[in-house]
Short mmCIF file of C-alpha atoms in Angstrom, two decimals:
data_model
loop_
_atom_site.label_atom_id
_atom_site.label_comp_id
_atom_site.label_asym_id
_atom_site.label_seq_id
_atom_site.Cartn_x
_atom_site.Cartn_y
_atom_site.Cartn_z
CA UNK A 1 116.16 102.55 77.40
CA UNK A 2 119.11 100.18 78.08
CA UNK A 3 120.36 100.24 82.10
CA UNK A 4 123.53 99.18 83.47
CA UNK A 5 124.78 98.98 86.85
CA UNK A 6 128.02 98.37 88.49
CA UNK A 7 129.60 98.41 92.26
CA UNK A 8 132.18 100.87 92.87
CA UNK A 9 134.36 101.74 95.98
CA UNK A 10 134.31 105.02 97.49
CA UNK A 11 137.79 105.67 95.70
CA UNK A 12 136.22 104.96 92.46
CA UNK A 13 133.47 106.69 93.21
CA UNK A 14 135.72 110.04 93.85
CA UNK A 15 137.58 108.88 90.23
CA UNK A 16 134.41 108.92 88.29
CA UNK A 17 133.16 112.27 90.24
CA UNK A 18 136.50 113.78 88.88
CA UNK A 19 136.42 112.32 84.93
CA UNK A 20 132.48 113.22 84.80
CA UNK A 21 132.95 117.07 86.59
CA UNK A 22 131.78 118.73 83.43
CA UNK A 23 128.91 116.75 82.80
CA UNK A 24 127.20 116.79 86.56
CA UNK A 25 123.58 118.52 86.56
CA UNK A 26 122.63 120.36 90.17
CA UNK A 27 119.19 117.50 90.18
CA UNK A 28 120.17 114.77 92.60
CA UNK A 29 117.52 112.08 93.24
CA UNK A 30 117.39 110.97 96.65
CA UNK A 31 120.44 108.98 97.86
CA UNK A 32 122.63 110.03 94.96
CA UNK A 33 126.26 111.63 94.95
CA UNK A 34 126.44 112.88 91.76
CA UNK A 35 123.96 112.86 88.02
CA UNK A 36 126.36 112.71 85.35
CA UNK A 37 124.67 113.30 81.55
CA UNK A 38 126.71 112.53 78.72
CA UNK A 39 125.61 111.63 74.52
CA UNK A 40 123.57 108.57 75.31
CA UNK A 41 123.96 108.02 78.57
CA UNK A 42 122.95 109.15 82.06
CA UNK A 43 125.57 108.29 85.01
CA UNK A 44 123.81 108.55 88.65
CA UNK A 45 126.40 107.79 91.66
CA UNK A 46 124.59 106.16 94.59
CA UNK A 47 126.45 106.64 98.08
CA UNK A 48 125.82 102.87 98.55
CA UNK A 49 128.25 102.46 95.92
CA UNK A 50 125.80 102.07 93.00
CA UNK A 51 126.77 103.37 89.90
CA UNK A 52 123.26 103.23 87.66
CA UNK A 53 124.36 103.89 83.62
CA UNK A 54 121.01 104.99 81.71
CA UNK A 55 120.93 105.34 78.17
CA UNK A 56 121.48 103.91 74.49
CA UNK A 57 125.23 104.01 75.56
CA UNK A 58 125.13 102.83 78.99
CA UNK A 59 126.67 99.25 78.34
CA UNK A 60 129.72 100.95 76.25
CA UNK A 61 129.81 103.44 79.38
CA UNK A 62 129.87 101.18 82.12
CA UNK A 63 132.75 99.09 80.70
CA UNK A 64 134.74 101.69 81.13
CA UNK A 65 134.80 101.16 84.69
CA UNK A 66 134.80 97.45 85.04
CA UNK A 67 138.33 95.26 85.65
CA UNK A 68 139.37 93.21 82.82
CA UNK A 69 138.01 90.18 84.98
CA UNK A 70 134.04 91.84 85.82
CA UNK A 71 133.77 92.79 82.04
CA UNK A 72 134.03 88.98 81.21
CA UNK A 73 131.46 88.84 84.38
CA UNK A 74 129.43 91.06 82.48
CA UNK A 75 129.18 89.62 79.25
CA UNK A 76 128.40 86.38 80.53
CA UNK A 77 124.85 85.35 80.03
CA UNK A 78 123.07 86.52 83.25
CA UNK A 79 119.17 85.36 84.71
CA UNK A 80 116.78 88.08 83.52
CA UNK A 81 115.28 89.84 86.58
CA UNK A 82 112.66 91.27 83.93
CA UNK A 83 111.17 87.62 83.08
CA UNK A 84 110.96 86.45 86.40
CA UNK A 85 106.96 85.80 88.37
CA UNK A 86 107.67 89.35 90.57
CA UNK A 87 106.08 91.92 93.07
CA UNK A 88 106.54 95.07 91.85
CA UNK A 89 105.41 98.51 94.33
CA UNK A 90 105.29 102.06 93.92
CA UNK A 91 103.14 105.40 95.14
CA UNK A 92 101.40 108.21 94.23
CA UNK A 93 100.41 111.26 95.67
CA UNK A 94 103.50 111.97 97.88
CA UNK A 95 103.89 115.22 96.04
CA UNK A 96 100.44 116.29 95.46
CA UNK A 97 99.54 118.56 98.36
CA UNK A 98 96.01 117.70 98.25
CA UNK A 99 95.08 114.05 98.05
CA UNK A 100 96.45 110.84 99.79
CA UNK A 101 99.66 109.06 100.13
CA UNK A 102 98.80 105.41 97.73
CA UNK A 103 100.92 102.85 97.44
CA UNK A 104 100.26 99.80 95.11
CA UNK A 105 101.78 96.03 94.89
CA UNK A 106 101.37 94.46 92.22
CA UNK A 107 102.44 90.43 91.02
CA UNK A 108 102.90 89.32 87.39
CA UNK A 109 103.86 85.81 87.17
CA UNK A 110 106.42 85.10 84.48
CA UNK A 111 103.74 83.73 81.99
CA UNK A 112 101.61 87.21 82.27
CA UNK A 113 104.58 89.40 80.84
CA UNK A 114 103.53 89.09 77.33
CA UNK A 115 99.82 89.81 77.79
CA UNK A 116 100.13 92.45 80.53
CA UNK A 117 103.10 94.60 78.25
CA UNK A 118 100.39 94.26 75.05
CA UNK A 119 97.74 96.37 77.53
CA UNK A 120 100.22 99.12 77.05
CA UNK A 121 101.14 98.79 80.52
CA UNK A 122 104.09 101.20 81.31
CA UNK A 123 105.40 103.83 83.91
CA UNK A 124 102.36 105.56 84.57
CA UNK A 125 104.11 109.03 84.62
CA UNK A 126 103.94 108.70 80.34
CA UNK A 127 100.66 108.09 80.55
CA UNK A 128 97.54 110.36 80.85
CA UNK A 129 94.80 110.42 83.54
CA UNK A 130 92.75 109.32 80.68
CA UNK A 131 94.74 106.34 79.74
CA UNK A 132 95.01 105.57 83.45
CA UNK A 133 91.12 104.88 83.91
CA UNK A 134 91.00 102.72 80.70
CA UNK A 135 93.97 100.33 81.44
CA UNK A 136 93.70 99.82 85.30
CA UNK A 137 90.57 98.53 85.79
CA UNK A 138 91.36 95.53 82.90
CA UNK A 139 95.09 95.36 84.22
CA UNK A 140 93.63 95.01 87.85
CA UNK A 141 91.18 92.46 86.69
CA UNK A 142 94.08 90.58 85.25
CA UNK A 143 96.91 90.27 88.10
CA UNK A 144 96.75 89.88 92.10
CA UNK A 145 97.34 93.45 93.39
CA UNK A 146 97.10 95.08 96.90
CA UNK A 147 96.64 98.70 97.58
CA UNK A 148 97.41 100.85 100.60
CA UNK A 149 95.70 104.24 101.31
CA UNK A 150 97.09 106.93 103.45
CA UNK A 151 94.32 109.59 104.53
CA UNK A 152 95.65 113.58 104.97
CA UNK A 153 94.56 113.14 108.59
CA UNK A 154 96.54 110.36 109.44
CA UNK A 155 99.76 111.71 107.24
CA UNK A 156 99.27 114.80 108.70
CA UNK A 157 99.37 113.12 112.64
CA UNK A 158 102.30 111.38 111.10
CA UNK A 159 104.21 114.15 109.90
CA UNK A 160 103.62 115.99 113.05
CA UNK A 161 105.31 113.36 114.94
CA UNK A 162 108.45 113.71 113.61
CA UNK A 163 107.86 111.05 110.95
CA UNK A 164 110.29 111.83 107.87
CA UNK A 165 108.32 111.07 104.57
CA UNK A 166 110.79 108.24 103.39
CA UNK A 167 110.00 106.48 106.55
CA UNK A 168 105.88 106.84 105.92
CA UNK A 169 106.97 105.54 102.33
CA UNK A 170 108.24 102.25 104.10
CA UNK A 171 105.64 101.61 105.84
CA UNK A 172 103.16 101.77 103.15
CA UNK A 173 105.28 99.71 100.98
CA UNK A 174 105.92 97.36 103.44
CA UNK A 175 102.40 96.90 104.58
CA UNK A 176 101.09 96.93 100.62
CA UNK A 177 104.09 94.13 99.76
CA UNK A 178 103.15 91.95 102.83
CA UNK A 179 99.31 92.05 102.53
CA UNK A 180 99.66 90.68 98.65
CA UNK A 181 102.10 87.78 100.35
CA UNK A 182 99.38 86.55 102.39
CA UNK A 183 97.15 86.66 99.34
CA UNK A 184 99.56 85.09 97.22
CA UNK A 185 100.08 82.19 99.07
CA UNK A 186 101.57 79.07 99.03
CA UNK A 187 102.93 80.84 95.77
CA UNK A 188 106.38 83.18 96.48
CA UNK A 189 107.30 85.33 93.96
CA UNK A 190 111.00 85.26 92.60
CA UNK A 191 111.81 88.55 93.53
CA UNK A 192 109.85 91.65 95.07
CA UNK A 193 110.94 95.23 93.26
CA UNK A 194 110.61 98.60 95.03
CA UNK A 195 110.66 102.01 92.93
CA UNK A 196 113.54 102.98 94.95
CA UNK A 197 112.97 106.44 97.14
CA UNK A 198 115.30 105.55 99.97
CA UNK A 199 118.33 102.84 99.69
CA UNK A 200 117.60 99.70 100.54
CA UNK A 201 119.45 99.42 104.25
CA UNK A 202 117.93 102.62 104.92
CA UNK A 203 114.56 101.12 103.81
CA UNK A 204 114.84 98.05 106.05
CA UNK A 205 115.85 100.30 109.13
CA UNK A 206 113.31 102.19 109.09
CA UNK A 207 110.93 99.33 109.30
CA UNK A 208 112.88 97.75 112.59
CA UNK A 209 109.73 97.20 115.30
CA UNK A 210 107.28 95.84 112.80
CA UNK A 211 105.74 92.88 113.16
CA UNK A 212 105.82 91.38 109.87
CA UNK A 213 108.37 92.81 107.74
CA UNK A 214 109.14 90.93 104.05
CA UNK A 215 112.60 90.84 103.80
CA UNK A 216 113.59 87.52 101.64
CA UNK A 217 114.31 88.69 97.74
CA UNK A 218 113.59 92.51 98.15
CA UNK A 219 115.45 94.84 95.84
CA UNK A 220 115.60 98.54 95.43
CA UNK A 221 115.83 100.01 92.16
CA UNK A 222 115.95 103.41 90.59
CA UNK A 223 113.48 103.63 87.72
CA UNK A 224 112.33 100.42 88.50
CA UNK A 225 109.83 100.15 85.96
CA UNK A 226 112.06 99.81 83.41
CA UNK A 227 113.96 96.58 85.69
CA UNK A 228 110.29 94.87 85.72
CA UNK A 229 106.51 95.45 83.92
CA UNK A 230 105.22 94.70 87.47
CA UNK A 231 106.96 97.58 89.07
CA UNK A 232 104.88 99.54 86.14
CA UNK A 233 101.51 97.68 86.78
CA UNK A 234 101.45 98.91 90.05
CA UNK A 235 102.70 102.45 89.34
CA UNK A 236 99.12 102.26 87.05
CA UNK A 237 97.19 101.16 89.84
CA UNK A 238 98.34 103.42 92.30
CA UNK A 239 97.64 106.23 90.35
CA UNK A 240 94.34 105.26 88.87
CA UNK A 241 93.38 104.70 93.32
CA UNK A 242 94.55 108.15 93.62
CA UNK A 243 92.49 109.79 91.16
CA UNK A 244 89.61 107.73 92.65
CA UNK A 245 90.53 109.22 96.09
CA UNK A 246 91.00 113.10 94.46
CA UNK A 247 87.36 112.54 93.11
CA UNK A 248 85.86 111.31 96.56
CA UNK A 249 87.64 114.26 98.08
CA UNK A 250 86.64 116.87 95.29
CA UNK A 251 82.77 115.79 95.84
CA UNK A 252 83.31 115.89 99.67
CA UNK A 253 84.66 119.23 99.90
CA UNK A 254 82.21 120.85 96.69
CA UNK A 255 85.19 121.60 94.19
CA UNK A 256 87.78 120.11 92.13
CA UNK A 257 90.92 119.65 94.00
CA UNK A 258 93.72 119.99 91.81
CA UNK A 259 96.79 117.91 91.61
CA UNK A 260 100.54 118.79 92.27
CA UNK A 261 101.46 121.71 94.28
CA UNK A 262 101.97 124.71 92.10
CA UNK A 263 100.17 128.24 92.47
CA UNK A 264 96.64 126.34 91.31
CA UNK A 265 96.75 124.91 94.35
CA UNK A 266 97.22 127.68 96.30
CA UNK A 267 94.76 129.35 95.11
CA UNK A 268 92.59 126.41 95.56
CA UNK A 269 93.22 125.62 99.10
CA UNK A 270 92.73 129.45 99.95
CA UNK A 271 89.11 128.87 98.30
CA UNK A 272 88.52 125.97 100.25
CA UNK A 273 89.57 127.85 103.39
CA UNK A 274 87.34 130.60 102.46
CA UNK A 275 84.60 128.14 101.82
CA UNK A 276 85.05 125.72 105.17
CA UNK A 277 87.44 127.63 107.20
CA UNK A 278 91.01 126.53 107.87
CA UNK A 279 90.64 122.91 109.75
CA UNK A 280 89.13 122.02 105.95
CA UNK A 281 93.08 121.51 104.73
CA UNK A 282 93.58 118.61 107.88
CA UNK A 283 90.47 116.39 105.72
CA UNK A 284 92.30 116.59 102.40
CA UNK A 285 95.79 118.39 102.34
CA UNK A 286 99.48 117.81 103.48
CA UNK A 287 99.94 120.58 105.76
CA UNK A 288 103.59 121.06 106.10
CA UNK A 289 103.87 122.06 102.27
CA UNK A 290 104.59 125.54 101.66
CA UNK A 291 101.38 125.45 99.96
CA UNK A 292 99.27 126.06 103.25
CA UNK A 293 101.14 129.12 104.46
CA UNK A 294 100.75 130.69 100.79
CA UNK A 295 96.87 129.72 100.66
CA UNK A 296 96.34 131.84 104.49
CA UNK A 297 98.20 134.31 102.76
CA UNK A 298 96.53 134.74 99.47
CA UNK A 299 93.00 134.28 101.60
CA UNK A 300 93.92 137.21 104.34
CA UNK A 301 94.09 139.10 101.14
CA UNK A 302 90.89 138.29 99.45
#
């Protein structure tokens, strides 16, 4: 799928709210103004002034919006962010009640791009659990990766402080990105590419009082596994961690913990409370979902 994106000023943005009225869905993903969906093409208005075109049409669509002197900008030949030696990072498990928060980094040096897209490496939301546990283990045998494992306790003490999840999602990612650095070195990678959950200023503040914070080359990119394979390499790893960590919880707790957060998992964390009493949900749930109020609920009535 072809992506496009172009700058816009708050009085363009307001000019391609009004052209696009008809077309704007009620799903916004975080940070967004406005989703757009037109034949071909996907518009999604950031309020920093992003303007991301998705689609078979995006190119046509986006040049709709460019000056006279950007869309000779545009069609100049521009450096491929996709073929460069990059760190890509995502997470899992952020909304899964039961389970742990895992962020991945992964690097794929320019000359790996060709071997690790022939594994069938891609956004691990299109693939299965199944095809998860064959291709990590070779993918992660293949390229320098670092993974980063938030327990329920600790989110849990987290969340109770005040901590909003975007900010627990910087951390992570920060921590992952700058762990791989130090393993990585001397070699720097030509640019470092977050699944974007938060924009990127808002990112970088809330990491202000770290102590090692990578800053140099970051970028922040919706569906950012389509901008770089390594963004999708780690997506793979993250997830194949987390269903490592569901199974070590599932055996710790004597049944199979179910992923997401729909009525199964009510159910199931009732069970579990049934089974352990309630202070079972701090070892391997996110309490502040709805799903814990529903589960002492649906267990008063059992």
């Amino acid at each position: 799928m072809a992506n496009h994106v172009i700058a816009a000023s708050a009085a363009l943005l307001e000019q391609m709210r009004n052209h696009y009225a008809s077309d704007i869905t009620e799903h916004l993903p975080a940070g967004a103004l406005f989703v757009a969906k037109r034949p071909g093409c996907t518009i999604t208005a950031y309020r920093s002034g992003k303007v991301l075109f998705q689609g078979k049409a995006a190119e046509q669509e986006a040049a709709k919006w460019l000056e006279p002197s950007e869309q000779k900008k545009a069609a100049a030949p521009q450096p491929r962010l996709s073929a460069a030696s990059a760190i890509g990072s995502d997470e899992v498990g952020t909304g899964d009640y039961f389970g742990p928060v895992v962020v991945a980094a992964a690097y794929v040096a320019k000359e790996q791009i060709e071997t690790i897209v022939a594994m069938g490496v891609k956004d691990s939301k299109q693939l299965t659990d199944e095809a998860i546990r064959r291709i990590a283990p070779v993918l992660m045998n293949h390229i320098a990766h670092q993974t980063v494992i938030l327990a329920n306790q600790k989110y849990n003490d987290w969340q109770r402080s005040g901590m909003p999840q975007t900010k627990i999602k910087a951390l992570l990612h920060n921590k992952a990105i700058a762990m791989l650095m130090e393993r990585l070195s001397p070699i720097k990678p030509e640019a470092i590419i977050i699944d974007q959950f938060i924009e990127r200023d808002l990112y970088f503040r809330y990491l202000e009082g770290e102590t090692n914070i990578v800053r140099d080359r970051v970028y922040c990119y919706p569906k950012a596994e389509t901008v770089h394979i390594a963004v999708a390499a780690a997506s793979i790893i993250a997830r194949y961690v987390f269903l490592q960590e569901m199974e070590r919880l599932s055996q710790k707790v004597g049944m199979t913990l179910p992923k997401g957060a729909g009525a199964q998992v009510d159910q199931a964390a009732a069970k579990l409370m049934q089974m352990h009493g309630p202070a079972i949900l701090e070892l391997c749930g996110k309490l502040h979902f709805a799903n814990t109020k529903k589960a002492v609920q649906i267990a008063k009535q059992q």
